[in-house]
Tab-separated table of C-alpha atoms in Angstrom:
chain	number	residue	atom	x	y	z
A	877	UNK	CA	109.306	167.842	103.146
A	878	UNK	CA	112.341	168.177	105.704
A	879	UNK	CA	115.669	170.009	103.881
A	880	UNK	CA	117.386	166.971	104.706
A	881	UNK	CA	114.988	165.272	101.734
A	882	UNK	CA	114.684	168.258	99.453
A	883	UNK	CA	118.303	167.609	99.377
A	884	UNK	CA	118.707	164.262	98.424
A	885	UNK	CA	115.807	164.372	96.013
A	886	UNK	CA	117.951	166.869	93.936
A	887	UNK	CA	120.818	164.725	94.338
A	888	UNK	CA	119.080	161.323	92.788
A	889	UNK	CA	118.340	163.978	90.256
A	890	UNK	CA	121.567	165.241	89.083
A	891	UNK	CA	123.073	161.348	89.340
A	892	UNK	CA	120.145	160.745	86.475
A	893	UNK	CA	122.045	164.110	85.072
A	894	UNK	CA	125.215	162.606	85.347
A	895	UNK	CA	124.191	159.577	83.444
A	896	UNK	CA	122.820	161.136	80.624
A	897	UNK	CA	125.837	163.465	80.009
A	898	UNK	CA	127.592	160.253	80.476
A	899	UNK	CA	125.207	158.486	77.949
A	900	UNK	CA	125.272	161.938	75.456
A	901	UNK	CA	129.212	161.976	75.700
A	902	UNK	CA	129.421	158.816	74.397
A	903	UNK	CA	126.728	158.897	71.698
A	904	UNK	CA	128.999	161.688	70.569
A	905	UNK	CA	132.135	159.666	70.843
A	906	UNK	CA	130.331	156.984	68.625
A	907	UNK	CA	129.019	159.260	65.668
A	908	UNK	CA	132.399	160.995	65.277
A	909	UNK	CA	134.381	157.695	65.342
A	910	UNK	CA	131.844	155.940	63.110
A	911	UNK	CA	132.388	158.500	60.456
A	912	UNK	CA	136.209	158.049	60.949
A	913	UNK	CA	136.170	154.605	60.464
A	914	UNK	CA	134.332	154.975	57.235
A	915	UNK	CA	136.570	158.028	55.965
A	916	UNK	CA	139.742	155.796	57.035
A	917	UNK	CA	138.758	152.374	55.748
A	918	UNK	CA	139.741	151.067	59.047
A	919	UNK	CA	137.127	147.634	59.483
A	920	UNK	CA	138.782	146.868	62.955
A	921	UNK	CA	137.903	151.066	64.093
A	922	UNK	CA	134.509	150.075	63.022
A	923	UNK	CA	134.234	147.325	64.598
A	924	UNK	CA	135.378	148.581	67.855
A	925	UNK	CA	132.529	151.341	67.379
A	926	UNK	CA	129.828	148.753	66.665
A	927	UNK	CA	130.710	147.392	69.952
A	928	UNK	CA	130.793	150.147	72.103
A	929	UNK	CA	127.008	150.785	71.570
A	930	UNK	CA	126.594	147.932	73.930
A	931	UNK	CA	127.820	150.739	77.037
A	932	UNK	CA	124.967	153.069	75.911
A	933	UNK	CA	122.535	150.360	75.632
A	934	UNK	CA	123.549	149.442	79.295
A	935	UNK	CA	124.001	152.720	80.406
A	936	UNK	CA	119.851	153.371	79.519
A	937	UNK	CA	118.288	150.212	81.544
A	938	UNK	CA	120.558	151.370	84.305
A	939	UNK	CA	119.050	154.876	84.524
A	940	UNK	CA	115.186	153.260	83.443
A	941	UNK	CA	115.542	150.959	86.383
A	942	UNK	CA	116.894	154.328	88.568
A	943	UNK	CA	113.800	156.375	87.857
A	944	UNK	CA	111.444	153.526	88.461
A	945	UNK	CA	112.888	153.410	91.680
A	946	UNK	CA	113.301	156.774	92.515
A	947	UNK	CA	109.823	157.245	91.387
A	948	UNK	CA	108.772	154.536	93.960
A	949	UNK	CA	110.817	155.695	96.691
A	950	UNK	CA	109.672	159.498	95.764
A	951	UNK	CA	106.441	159.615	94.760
A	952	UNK	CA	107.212	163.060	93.514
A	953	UNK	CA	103.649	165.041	92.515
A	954	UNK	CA	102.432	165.607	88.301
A	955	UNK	CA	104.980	168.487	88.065
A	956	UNK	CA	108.311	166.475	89.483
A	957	UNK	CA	106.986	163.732	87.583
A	958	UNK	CA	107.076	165.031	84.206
A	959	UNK	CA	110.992	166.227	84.915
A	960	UNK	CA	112.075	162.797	85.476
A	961	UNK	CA	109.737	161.454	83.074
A	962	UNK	CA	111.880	163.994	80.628
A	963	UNK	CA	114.926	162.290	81.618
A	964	UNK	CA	113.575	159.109	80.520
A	965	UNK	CA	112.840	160.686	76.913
A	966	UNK	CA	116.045	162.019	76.621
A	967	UNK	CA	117.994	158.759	77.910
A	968	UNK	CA	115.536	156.362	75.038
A	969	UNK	CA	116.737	159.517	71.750
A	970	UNK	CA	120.138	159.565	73.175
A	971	UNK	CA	120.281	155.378	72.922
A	972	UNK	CA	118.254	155.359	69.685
A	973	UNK	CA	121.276	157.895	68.514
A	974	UNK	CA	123.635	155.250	69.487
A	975	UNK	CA	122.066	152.759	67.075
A	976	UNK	CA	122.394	155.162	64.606
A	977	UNK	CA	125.923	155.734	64.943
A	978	UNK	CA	126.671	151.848	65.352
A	979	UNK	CA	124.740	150.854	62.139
A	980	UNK	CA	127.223	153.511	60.108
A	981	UNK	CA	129.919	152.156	61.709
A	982	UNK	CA	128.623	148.798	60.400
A	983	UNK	CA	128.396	150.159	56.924
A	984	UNK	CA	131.918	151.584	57.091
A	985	UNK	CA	132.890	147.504	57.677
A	986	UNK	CA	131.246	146.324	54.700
A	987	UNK	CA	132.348	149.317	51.869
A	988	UNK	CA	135.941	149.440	54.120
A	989	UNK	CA	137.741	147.624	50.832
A	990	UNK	CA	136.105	150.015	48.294
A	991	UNK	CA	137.876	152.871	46.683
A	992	UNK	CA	135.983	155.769	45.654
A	993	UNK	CA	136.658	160.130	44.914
A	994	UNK	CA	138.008	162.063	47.247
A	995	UNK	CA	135.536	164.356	48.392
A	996	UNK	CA	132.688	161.664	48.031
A	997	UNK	CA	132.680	161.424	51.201
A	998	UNK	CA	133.050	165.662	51.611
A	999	UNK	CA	129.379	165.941	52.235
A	1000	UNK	CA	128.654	163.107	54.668
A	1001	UNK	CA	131.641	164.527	56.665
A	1002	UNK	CA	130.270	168.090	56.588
A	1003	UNK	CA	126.791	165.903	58.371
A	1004	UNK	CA	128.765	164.252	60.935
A	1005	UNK	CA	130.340	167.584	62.349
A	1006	UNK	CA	127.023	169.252	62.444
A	1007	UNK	CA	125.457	166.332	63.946
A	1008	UNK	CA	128.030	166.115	66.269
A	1009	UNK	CA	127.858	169.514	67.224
A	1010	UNK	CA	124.140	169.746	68.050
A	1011	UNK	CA	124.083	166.821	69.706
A	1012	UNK	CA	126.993	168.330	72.120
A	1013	UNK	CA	124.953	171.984	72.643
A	1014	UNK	CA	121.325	169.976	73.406
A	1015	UNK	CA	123.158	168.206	75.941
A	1016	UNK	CA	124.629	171.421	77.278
A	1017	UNK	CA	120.998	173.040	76.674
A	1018	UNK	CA	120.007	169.867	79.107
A	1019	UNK	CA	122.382	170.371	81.592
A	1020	UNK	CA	121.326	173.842	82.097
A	1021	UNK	CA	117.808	173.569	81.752
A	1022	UNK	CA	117.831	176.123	79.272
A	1023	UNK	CA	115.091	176.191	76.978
A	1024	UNK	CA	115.804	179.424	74.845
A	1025	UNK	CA	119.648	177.231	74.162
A	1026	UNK	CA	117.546	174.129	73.288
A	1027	UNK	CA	115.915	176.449	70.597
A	1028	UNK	CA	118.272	177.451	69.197
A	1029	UNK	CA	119.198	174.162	68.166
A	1030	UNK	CA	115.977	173.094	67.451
A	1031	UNK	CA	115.866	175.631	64.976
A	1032	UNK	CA	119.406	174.610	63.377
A	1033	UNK	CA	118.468	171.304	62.431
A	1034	UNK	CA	117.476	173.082	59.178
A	1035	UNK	CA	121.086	173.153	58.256
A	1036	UNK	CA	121.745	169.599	58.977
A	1037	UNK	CA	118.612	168.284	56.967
A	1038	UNK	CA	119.845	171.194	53.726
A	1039	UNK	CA	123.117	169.243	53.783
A	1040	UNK	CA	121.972	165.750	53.707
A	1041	UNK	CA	119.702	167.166	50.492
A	1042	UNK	CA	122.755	167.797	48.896
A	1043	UNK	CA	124.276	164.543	49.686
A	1044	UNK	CA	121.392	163.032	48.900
A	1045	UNK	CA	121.696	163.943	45.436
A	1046	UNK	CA	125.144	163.888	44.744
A	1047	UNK	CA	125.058	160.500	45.722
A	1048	UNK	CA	122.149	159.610	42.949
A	1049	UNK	CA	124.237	161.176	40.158
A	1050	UNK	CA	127.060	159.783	40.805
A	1051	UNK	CA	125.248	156.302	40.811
A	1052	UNK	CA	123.895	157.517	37.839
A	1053	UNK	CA	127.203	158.629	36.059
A	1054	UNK	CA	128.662	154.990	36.814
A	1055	UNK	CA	126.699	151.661	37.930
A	1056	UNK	CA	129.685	150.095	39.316
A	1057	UNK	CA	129.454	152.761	42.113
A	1058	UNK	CA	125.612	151.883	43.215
A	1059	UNK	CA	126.790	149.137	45.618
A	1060	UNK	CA	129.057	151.612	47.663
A	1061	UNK	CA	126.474	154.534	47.554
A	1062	UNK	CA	123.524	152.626	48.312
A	1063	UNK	CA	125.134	151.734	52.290
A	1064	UNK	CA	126.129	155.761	52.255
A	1065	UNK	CA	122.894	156.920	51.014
A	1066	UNK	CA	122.333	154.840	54.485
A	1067	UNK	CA	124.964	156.416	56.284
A	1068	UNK	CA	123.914	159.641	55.012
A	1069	UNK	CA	119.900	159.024	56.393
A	1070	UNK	CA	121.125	157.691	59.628
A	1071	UNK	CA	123.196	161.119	60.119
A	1072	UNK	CA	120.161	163.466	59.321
A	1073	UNK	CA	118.283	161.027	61.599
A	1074	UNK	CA	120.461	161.737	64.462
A	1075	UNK	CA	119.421	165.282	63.854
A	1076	UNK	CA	116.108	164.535	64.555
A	1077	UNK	CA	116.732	162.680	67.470
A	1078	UNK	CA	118.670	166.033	68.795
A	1079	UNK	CA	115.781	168.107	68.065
A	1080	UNK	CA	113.393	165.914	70.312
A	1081	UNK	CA	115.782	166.035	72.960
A	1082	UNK	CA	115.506	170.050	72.509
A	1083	UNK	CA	111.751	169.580	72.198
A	1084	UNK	CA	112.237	167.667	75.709
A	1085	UNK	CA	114.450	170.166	77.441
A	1086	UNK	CA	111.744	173.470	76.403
A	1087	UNK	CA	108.696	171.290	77.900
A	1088	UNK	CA	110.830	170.684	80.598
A	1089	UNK	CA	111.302	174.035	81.754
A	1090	UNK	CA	108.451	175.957	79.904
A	1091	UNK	CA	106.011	173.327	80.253
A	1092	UNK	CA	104.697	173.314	76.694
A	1093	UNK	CA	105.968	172.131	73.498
A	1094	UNK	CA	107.669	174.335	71.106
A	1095	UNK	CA	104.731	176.506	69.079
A	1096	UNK	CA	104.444	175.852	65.099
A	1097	UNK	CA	105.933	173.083	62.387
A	1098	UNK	CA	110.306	173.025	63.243
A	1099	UNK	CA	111.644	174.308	59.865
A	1100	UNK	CA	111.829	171.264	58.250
A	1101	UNK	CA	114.351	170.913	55.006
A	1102	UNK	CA	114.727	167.597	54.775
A	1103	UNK	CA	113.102	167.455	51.240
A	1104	UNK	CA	114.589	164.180	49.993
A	1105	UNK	CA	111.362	162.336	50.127
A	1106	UNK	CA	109.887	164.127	48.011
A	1107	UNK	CA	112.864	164.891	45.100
A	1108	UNK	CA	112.585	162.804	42.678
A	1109	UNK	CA	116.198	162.648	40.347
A	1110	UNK	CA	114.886	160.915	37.690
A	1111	UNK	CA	116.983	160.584	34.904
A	1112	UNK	CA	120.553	159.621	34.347
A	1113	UNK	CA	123.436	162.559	33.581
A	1114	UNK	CA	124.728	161.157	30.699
B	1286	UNK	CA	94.047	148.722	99.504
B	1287	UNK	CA	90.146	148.664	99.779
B	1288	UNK	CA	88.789	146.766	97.178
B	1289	UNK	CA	87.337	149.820	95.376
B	1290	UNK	CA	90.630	151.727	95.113
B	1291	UNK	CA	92.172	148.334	93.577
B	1292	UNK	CA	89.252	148.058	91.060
B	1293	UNK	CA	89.530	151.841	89.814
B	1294	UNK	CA	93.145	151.418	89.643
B	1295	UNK	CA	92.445	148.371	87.227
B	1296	UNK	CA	90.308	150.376	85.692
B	1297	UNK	CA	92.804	153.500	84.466
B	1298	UNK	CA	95.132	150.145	83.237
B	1299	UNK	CA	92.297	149.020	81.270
B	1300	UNK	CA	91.924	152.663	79.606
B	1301	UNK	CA	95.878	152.847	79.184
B	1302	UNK	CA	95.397	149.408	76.984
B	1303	UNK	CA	92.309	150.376	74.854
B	1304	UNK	CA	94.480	153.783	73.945
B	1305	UNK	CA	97.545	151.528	73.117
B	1306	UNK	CA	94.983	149.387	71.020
B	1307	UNK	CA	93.810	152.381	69.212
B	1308	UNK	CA	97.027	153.404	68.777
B	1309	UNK	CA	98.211	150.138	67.519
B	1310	UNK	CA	95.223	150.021	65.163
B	1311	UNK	CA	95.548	153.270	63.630
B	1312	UNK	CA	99.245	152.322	63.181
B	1313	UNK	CA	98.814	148.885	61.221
B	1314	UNK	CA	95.867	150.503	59.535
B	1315	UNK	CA	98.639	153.299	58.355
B	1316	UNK	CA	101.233	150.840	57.084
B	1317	UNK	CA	98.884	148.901	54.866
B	1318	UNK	CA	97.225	152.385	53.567
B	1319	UNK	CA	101.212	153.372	52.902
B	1320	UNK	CA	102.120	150.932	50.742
B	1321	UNK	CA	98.273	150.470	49.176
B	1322	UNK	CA	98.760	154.523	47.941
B	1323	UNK	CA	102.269	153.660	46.425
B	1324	UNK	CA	101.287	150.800	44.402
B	1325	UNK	CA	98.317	152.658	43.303
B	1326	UNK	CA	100.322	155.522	42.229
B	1327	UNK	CA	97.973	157.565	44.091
B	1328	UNK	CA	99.123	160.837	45.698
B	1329	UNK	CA	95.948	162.376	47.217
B	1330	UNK	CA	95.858	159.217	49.341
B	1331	UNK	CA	99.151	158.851	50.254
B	1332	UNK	CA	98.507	162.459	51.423
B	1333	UNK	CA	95.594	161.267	53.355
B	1334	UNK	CA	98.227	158.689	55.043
B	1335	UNK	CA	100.435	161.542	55.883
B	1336	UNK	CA	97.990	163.465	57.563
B	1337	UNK	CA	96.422	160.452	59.827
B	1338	UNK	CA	99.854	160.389	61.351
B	1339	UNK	CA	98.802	163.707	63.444
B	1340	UNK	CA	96.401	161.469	65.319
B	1341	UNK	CA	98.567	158.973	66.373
B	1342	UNK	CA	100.911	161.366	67.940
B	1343	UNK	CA	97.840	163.108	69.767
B	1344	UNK	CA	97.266	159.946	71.115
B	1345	UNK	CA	100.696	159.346	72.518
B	1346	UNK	CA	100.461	162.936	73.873
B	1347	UNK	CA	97.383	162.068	75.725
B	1348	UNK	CA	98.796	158.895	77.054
B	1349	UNK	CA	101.850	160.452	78.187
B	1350	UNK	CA	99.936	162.655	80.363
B	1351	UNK	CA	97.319	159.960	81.289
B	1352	UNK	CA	100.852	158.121	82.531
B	1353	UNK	CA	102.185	161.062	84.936
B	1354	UNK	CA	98.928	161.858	86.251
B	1355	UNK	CA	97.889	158.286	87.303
B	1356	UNK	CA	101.311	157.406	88.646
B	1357	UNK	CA	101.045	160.863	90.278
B	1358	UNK	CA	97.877	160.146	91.671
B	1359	UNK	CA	98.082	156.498	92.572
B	1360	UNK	CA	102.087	156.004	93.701
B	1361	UNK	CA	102.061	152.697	92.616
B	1362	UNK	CA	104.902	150.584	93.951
B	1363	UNK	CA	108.093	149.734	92.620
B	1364	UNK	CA	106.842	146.756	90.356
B	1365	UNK	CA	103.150	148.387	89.138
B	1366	UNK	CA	105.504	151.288	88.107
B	1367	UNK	CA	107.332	149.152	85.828
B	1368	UNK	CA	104.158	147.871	83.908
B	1369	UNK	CA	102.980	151.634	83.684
B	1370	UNK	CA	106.407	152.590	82.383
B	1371	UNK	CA	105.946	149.900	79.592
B	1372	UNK	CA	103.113	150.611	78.962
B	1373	UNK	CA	104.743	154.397	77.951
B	1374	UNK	CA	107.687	152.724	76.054
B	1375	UNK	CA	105.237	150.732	73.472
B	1376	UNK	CA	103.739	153.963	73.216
B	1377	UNK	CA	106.583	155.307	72.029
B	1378	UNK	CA	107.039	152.767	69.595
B	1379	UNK	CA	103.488	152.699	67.866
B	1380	UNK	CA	104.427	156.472	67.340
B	1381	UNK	CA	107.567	155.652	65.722
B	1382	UNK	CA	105.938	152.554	63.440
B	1383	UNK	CA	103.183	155.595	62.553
B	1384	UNK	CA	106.223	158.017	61.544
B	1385	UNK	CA	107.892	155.525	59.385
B	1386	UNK	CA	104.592	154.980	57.188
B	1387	UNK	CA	103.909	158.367	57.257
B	1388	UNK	CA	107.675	158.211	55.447
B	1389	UNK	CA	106.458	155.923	53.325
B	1390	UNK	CA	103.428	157.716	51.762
B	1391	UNK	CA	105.333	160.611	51.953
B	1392	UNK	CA	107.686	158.603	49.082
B	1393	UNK	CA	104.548	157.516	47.923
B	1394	UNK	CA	103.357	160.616	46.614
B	1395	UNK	CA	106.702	161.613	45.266
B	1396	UNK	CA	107.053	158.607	42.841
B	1397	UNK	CA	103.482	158.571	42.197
B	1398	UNK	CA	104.379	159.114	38.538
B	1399	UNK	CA	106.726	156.735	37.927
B	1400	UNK	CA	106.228	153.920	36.089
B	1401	UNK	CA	107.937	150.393	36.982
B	1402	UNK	CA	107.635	146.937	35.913
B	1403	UNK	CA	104.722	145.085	37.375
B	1404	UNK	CA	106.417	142.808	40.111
B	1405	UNK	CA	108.836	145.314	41.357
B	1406	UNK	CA	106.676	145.820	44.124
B	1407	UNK	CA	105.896	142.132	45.110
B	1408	UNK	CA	108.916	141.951	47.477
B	1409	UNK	CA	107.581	145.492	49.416
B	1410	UNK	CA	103.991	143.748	48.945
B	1411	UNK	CA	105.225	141.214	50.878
B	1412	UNK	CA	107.117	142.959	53.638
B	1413	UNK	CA	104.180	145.076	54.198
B	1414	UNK	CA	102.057	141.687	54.903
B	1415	UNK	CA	104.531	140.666	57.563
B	1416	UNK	CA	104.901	143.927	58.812
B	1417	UNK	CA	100.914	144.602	59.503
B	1418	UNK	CA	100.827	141.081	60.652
B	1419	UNK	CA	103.824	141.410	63.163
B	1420	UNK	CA	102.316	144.300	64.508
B	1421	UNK	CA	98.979	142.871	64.877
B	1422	UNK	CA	100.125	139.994	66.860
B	1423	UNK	CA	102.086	141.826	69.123
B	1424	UNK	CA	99.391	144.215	69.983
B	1425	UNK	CA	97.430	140.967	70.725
B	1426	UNK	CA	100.296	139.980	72.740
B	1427	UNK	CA	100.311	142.904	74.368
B	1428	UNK	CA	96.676	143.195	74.927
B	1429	UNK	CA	96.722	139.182	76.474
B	1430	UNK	CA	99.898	140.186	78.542
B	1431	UNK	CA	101.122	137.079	76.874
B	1432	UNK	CA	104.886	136.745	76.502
B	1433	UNK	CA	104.739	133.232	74.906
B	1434	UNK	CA	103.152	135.171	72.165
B	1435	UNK	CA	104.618	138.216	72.128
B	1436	UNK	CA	108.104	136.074	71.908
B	1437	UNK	CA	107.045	133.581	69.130
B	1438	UNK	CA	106.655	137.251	67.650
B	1439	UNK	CA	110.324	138.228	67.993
B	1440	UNK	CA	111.257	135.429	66.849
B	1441	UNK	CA	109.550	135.887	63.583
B	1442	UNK	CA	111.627	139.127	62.638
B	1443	UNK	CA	113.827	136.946	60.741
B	1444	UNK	CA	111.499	136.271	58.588
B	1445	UNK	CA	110.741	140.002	57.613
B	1446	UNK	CA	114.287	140.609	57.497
B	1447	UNK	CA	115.161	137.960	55.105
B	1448	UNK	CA	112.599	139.570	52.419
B	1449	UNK	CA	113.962	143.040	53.024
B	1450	UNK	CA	117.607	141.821	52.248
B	1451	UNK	CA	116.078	139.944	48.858
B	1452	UNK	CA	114.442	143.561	48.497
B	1453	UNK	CA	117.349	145.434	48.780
B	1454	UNK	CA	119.371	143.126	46.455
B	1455	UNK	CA	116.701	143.255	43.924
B	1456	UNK	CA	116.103	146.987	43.798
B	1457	UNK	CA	120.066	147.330	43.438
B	1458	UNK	CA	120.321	145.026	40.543
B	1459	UNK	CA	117.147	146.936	38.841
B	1460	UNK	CA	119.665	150.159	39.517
B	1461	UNK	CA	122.232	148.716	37.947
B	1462	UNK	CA	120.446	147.759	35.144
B	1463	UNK	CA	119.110	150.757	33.732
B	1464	UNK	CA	120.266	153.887	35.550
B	1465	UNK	CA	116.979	155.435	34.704
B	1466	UNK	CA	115.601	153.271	37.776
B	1467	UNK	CA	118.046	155.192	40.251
B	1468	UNK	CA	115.762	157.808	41.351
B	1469	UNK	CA	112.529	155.795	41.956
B	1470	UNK	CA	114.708	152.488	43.444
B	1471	UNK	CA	116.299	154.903	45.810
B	1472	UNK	CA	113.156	156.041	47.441
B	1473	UNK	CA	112.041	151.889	47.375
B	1474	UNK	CA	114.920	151.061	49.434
B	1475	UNK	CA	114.180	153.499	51.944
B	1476	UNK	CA	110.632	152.205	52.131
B	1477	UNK	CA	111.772	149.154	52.023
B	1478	UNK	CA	113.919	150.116	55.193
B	1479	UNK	CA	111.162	151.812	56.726
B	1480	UNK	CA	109.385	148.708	56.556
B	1481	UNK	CA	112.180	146.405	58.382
B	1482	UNK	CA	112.504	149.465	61.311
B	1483	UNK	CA	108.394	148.941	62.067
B	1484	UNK	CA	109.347	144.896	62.095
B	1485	UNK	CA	112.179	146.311	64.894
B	1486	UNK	CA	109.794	148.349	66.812
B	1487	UNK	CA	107.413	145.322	66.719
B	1488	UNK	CA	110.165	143.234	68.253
B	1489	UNK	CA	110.786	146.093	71.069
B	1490	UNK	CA	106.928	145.519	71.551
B	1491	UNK	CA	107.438	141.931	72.173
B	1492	UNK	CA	110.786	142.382	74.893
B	1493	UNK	CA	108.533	144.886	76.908
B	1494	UNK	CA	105.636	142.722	76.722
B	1495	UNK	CA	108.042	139.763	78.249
B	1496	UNK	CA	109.419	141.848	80.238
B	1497	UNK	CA	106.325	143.349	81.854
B	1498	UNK	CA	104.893	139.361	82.168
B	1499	UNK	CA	108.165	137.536	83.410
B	1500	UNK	CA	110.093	140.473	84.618
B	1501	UNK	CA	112.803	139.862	82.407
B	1502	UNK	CA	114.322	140.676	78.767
B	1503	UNK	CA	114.528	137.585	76.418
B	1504	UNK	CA	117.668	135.670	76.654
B	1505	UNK	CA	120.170	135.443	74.187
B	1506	UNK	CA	120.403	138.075	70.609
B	1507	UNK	CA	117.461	138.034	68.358
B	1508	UNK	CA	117.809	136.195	65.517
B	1509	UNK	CA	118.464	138.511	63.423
B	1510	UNK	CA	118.682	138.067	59.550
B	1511	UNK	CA	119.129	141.424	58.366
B	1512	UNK	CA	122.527	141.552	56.686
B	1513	UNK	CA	121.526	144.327	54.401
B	1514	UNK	CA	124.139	146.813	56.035
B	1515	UNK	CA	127.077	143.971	55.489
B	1516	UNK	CA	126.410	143.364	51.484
B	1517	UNK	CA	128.384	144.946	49.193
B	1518	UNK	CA	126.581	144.301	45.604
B	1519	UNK	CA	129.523	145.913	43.979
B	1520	UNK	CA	129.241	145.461	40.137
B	1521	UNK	CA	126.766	146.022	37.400
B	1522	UNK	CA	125.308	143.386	35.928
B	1523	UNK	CA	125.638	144.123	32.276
């Protein structure tokens, strides 16, 4: 392969790079201003955030349709293959995070005209900035191709999954404690799924980024603390 | 392309399709198995549902690497690429649909000991039935490369969506009723949930199977009758 080709390979490569941190950035964008149009009651923010999902959504079949072509053009061998197949992975989490972030914003909409505590909504705010903030260092982790960074954050989505356990149960009890709140923390025990889920989504893209540049999949069960399928808070407070 | 390379090229699309198939199988096996080990309060099969899982994603493993080396190996052209590439992406979604009843046995074992009216689970009954069904005739869909079907399909989401949001309405109203249900209703709505996300990945199914037939996505939004994340039930009954 001339230099002159090298060359330009690497450069339809880092425009698919471009496009996911242009994809990532946004998902980010969407998660943070989801969770501020629920904190700030604001329907029309939400809104606005429901729609913007649209870019991501566009943003993936452009890149899809750029790596089948690139592909075609390339016909890179197994190992160049699996790199840009990669990208592909990451670009289909990163949109799937998008959803996420859209269908909270859609929740913030409907419970927009409902009071409730201060510091209900403490916890799921606490989940958004971690959410946030791995999602922001895999992407970094991506952009470097740095596996042991990826790891790291792979690794943190412990802390994310112990916090929506809390939620999680503060929500039931205070259903419990009063009826008249169920309606309202039924959509955030929503909210509050769809944040831990965005975890998850971050810790495949860091599952992506190690195969990427170690070539295998990270070894043993991620620590997993996400134990509210299995808690059971069965009876009321009161 | 000699007529031999064209029929062994057939032939590694044909093996692509019968691991999709016993993908899909496994998967709509899984789903009815989820929701048969909830409403038989039995834990050691739920746990059996849980660990099936494992096998679906070592299929999609397999496939994935079945995908790079044939495309590796063959350098299909720009438009064989794109069936390939779909065939990865409904992949990826029969491994989601097998997470989400893993979820659901997983719930399944934790309320095993709960007791509930007979009829509470009629509604999830039922959304299971169009769930497995869905699934089913998308994988035929698939299997036919038939986008008529695969479409009438998609269409059909509405009606799993319309029993989810009588679910969800029901299960809050048994919450407010007696706060005692509040711990085993919150782990039904999430199943519940998890059963309207496989009707979604069933509907993905049935855009890639039109798109890999007609070479387009379907015109026009999905009807879509899930309003579950826009309904505020806001008071108690009592």
């Amino acid at each position: 392969m001339s230099e002159h080709i090298v060359k330009s390979y690497e450069q339809e490569l880092s425009t698919l790079d471009s496009k996911i941190s242009q994809m990532g950035g946004l998902a980010e964008q969407l998660v943070g201003e989801a969770f501020d149009s629920l904190a700030s009651h604001n329907p029309t923010r939400a809104q606005a955030t429901v729609a913007s999902d649209a870019t991501i959504d566009l943003l993936h079949r452009e890149l899809e349709e750029q790596v089948i072509m690139m592909i075609a053009r390339r016909q890179p061998l197994a190992n160049d293959l699996r790199q840009v197949i990669s990208v592909l992975k990451v670009a289909g989490e990163l949109e799937r995070v998008g959803d996420l972030a859209k269908n909270v914003a859609k929740r913030a909409q409907t419970v927009s005209g409902e009071t409730h505590p201060k510091g209900l909504l403490t916890g799921l705010q606490h989940m958004t900035e971690l959410a946030s903030r791995q999602l922001k260092d895999v992407l970094d982790a991506f952009a470097a191709r740095d596996a042991e960074r990826a790891m790291v954050v792979w690794r943190k989505d412990e802390n994310l999954d112990a916090v929506y356990n809390s939620v999680f149960r503060e929500l039931l009890t205070y259903m419990m404690e009063d009826p008249r709140n169920i309606g309202l923390c039924s959509h955030l025990l929503f909210v509050a799924k769809n944040l831990e889920r965005i975890g998850d989504h971050t810790t495949n893209i860091a599952e992506t980024v190690n195969y990427m540049t170690r070539g295998t999949m990270p070894e043993g069960e991620r620590p997993k603390s996400d134990i509210t399928s299995s808690t059971l808070v069965s009876g009321p407070l009161r």
